[in-house]
C-alpha positions as MATLAB code, in Angstrom:
seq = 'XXXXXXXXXXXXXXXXXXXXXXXXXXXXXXXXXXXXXXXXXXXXXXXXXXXXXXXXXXXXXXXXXXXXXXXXXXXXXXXXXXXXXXXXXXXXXXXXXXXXXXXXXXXXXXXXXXXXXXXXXXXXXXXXXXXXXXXXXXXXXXXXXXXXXXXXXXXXXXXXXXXXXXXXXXXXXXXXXXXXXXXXXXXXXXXXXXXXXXXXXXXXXXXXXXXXXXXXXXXXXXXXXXXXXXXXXXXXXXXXXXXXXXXXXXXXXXXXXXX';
ca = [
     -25.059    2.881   11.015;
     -24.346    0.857   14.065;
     -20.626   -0.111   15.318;
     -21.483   -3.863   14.104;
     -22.319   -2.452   10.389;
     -19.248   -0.025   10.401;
     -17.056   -2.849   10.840;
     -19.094   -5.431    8.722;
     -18.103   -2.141    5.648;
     -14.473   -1.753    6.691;
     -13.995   -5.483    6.648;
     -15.716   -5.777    2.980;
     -13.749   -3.122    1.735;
     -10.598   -4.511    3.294;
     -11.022   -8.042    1.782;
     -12.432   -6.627   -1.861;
     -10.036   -3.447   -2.112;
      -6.617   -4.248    0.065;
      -6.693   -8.591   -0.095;
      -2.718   -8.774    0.538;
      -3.133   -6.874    3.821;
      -6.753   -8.406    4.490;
      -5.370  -11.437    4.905;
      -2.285  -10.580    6.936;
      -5.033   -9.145    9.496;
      -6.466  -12.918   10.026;
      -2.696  -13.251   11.562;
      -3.796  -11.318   14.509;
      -6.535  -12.284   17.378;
      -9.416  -12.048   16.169;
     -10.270   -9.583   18.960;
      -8.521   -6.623   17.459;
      -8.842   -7.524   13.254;
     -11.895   -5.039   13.093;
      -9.341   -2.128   14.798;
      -7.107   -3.120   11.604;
     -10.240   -3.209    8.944;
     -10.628    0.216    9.986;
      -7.688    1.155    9.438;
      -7.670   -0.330    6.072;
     -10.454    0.776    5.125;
      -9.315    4.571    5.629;
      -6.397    3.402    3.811;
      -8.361    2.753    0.789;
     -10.591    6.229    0.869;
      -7.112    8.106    0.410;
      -5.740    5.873   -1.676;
      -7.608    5.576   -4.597;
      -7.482    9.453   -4.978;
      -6.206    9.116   -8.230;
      -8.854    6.545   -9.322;
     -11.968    8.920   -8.226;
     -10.575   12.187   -9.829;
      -8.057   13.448  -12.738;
      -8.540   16.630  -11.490;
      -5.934   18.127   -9.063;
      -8.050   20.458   -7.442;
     -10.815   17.544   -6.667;
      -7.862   15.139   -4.906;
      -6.943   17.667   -2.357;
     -10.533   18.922   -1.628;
     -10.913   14.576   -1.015;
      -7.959   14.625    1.392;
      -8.751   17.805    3.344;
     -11.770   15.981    3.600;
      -9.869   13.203    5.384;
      -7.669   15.435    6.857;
     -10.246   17.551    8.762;
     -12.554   14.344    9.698;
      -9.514   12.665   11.668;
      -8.319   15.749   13.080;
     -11.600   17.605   14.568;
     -13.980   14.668   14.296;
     -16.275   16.161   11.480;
     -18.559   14.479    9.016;
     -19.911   11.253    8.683;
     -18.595    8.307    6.991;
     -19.069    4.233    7.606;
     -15.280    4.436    7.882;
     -15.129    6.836   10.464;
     -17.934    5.477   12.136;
     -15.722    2.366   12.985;
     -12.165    4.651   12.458;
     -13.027    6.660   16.190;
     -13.686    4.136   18.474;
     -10.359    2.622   17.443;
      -8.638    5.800   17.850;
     -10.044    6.222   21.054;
      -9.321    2.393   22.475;
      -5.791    2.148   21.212;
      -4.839    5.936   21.479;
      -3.567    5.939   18.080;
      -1.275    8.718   16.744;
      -3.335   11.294   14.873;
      -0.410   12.644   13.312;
       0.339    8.690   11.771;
      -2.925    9.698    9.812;
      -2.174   13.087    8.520;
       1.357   11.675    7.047;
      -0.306    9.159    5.475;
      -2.548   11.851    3.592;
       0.290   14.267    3.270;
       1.786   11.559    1.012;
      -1.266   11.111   -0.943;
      -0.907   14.858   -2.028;
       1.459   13.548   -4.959;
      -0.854   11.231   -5.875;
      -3.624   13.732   -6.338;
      -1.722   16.228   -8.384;
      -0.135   12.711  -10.606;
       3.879   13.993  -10.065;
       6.199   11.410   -9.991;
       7.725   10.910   -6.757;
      11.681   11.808   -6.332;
      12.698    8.513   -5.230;
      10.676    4.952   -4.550;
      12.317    4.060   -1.781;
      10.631    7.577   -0.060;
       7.276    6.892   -1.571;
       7.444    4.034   -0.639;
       8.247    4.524    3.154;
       5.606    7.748    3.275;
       3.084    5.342    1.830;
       3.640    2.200    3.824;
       5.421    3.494    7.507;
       2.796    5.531    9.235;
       0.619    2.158    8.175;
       2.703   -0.709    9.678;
       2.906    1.870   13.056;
      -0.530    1.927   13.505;
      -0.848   -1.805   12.741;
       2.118   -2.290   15.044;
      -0.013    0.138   17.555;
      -2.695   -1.978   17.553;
      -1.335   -5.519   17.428;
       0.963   -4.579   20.464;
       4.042   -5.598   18.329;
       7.434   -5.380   19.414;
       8.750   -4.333   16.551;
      11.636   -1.661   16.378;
      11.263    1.485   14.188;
      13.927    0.390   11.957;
      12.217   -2.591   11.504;
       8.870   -1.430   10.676;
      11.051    1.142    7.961;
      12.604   -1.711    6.747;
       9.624   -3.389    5.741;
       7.363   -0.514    4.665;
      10.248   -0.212    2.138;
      10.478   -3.636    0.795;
       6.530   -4.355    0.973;
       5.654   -0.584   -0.423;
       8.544   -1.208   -3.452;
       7.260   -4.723   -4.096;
       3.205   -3.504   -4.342;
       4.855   -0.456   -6.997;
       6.492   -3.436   -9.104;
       3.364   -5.644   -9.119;
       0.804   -3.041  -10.218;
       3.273   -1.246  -12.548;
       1.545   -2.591  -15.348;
      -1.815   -0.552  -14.152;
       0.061    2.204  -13.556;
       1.146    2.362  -16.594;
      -2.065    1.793  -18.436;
      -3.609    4.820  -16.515;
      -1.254    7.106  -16.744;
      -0.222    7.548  -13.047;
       3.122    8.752  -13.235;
       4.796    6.398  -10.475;
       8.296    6.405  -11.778;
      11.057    9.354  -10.897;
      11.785   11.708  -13.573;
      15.681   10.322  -13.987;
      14.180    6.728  -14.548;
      12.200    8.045  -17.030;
      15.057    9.667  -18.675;
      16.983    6.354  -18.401;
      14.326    4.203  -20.294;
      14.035    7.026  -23.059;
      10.220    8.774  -21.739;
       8.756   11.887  -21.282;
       6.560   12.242  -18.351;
       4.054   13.272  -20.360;
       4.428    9.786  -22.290;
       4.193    7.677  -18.942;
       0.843    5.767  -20.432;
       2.971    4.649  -23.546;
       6.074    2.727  -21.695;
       6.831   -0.206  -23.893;
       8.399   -3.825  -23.188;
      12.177   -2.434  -22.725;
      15.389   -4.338  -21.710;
      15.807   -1.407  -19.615;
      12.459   -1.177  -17.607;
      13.513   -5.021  -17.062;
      16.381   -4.215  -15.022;
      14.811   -1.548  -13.465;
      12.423   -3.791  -12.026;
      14.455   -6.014  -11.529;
      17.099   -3.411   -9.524;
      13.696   -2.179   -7.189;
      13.335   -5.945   -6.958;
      17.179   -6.681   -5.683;
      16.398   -3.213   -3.559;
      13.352   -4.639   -1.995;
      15.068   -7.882   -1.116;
      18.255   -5.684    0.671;
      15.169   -3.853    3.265;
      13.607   -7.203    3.842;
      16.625   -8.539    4.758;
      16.885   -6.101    7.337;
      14.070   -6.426    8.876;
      13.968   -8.771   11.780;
      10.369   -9.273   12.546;
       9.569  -10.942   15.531;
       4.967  -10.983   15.416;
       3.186  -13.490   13.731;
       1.674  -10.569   11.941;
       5.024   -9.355   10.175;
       6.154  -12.538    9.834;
       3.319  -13.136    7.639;
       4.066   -9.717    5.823;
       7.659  -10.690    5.406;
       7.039  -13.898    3.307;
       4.016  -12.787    1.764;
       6.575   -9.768    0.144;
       9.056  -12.866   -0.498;
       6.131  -14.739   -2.693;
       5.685  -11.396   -4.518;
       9.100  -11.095   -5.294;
       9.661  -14.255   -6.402;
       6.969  -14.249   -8.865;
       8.541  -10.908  -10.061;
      11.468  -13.183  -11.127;
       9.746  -15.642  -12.867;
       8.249  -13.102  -15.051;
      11.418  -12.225  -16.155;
      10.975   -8.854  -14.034;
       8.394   -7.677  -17.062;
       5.225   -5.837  -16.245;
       3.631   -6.985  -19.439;
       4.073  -10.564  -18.701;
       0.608  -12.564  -17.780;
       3.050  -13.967  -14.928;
       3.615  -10.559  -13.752;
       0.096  -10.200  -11.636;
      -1.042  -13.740  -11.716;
      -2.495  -14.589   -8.030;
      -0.457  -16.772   -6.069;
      -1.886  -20.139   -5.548;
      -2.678  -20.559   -1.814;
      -1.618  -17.440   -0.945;
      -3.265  -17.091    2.520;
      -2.332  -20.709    4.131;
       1.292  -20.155    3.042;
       1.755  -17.019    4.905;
      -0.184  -17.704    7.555;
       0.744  -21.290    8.938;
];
C-alpha cells in the first residue's frame, strides 16, 4: 500500500467510524488533516476491542498487538503504514500511544471503570495531546484535561443507550448500586428516574470541565461547541438514553462548529 492509499484508509475510517472528530479535523489546514486521520484511525483499531471480541484473553492479545507495532515498529497494517511517517514528522510521544492502550485494557476484560471522570480523561487526554502535537496548538495541559473530560463524559452519555444494549459495563459499580443493578445485569438497565439524574449529574459534570477549558485553536474551539450541541440535546431528551432524541444527529452539525 502506498502513503497516498494509507491515508485515503485512515481518512475513510475516520469519517465512517469517528464522524464527531472527523469533522473537527477539517478545522485544521488541510496540510496536516491526514497526520490526524492517522491518528484516528489507530484510535478506532483499539477502540472497538470490545466490539471484535467477548473474550478477555482475545482483547489483550489485540492490544499487545498495538502495543508492540508502535513501540518496535513490527507488523503491517494500512494504519501503521500512514501511523509512522507521522510519528516520525511530528516526533510524537510514543508513550501518548501506549496510555491510550493501557486504558483500553478495561475495555477488553468489560470491568466497569472506578470513576467516569478517569475513564474518561485516560480515554480522551493522550488523544487531544497528540492532536494538540500535531496542530501546533497552544493549548495548556489543564486545558486539554479539561476538555478530554467534558468531551470523553459527553460521548459516554450519548452512546449509553448502546452500551447498554451490549452489555459493556461502562458505569462504576456504586452507580450501579444506586440505580438498583447488578453488574452482571448491566444489559437489562431500564427507563429509571434515577439513571435520569445520573445523566443528567455527568451532564452538569461535563458542563463544569468545559467551562474550564479556555481553548484558544480553531480546532478546540470547534471541539468545545460541538460538546455544547451534544449536551444540549442531552437536555432535551429529558437526560434519557431510551429517548429517540437521545442519539438523533444534529442538523448541520459540521457548518455550526466549524464557521
Amino acid at each position: 500500500m502506498n502513503s497516498q492509499e494509507a491515508i485515503d484508509y485512515c481518512q475513510d475510517i475516520a469519517e465512517r467510524f469517528d464522524r464527531d472528530r472527523y469533522i473537527l479535523t477539517l478545522a485544521a489546514e488541510p496540510k496536516i488533516r491526514a497526520a490526524l486521520w492517522a491518528v484516528l484511525a489507530f484510535n478506532h483499531e483499539i477502540a472497538k476491542v470490545r466490539d471484535v471480541s467477548r473474550e478477555s484473553v482475545t482483547g489483550h492479545i489485540r492490544l499487545t498487538w498495538w502495543r508492540d507495532a508502535i513501540a518496535d515498529g513490527k507488523y503491517s497494517h494500512e494504519v501503521l503504514s500512514a501511523l509512522r511517517p507521522t510519528l516520525e514528522h511530528y516526533n510524537l510521544d510514543k508513550s501518548l500511544f501506549m496510555d491510550l492502550i493501557d486504558a483500553r485494557m478495561r475495555d477488553a476484560d468489560n470491568t466497569p471503570p472506578p470513576t467516569l471522570d478517569l475513564y474518561a480523561a485516560q480515554t480522551n487526554g493522550p488523544l487531544l495531546k497528540l492532536f494538540a502535537k500535531i496542530l501546533g496548538a497552544s493549548e495548556s495541559s489543564e486545558t486539554l484535561h479539561h476538555l478530554a473530560i467534558a468531551y470523553g463524559l459527553t460521548g459516554l452519555m450519548r452512546s449509553l443507550n448502546y452500551f447498554i444494549r451490549h452489555d459493556d459495563r461502562v458505569l462504576p459499580a456504586d452507580v450501579l448500586q444506586d440505580i438498583g443493578v447488578a453488574p452482571e445485569q448491566f444489559s437489562h438497565i431500564k427507563p429509571d428516574k434515577k439513571l435520569f439524574s445520573y445523566v443528567r449529574n455527568i451532564a452538569d459534570t461535563a458542563q463544569m470541565h468545559l467551562d474550564q477549558a479556555h481553548v484558544q485553536t480553531r480546532f478546540f474551539k470547534a471541539l468545545k461547541r460541538m460538546t455544547v450541541l451534544h449536551l444540549k440535546q442531552l437536555k432535551r431528551a429529558n437526560y434519557n438514553p431510551f429517548d429517540a432524541r437521545y442519539t438523533r444527529p444534529i442538523p448541520f452539525l459540521a457548518l455550526r462548529v466549524l464557521l
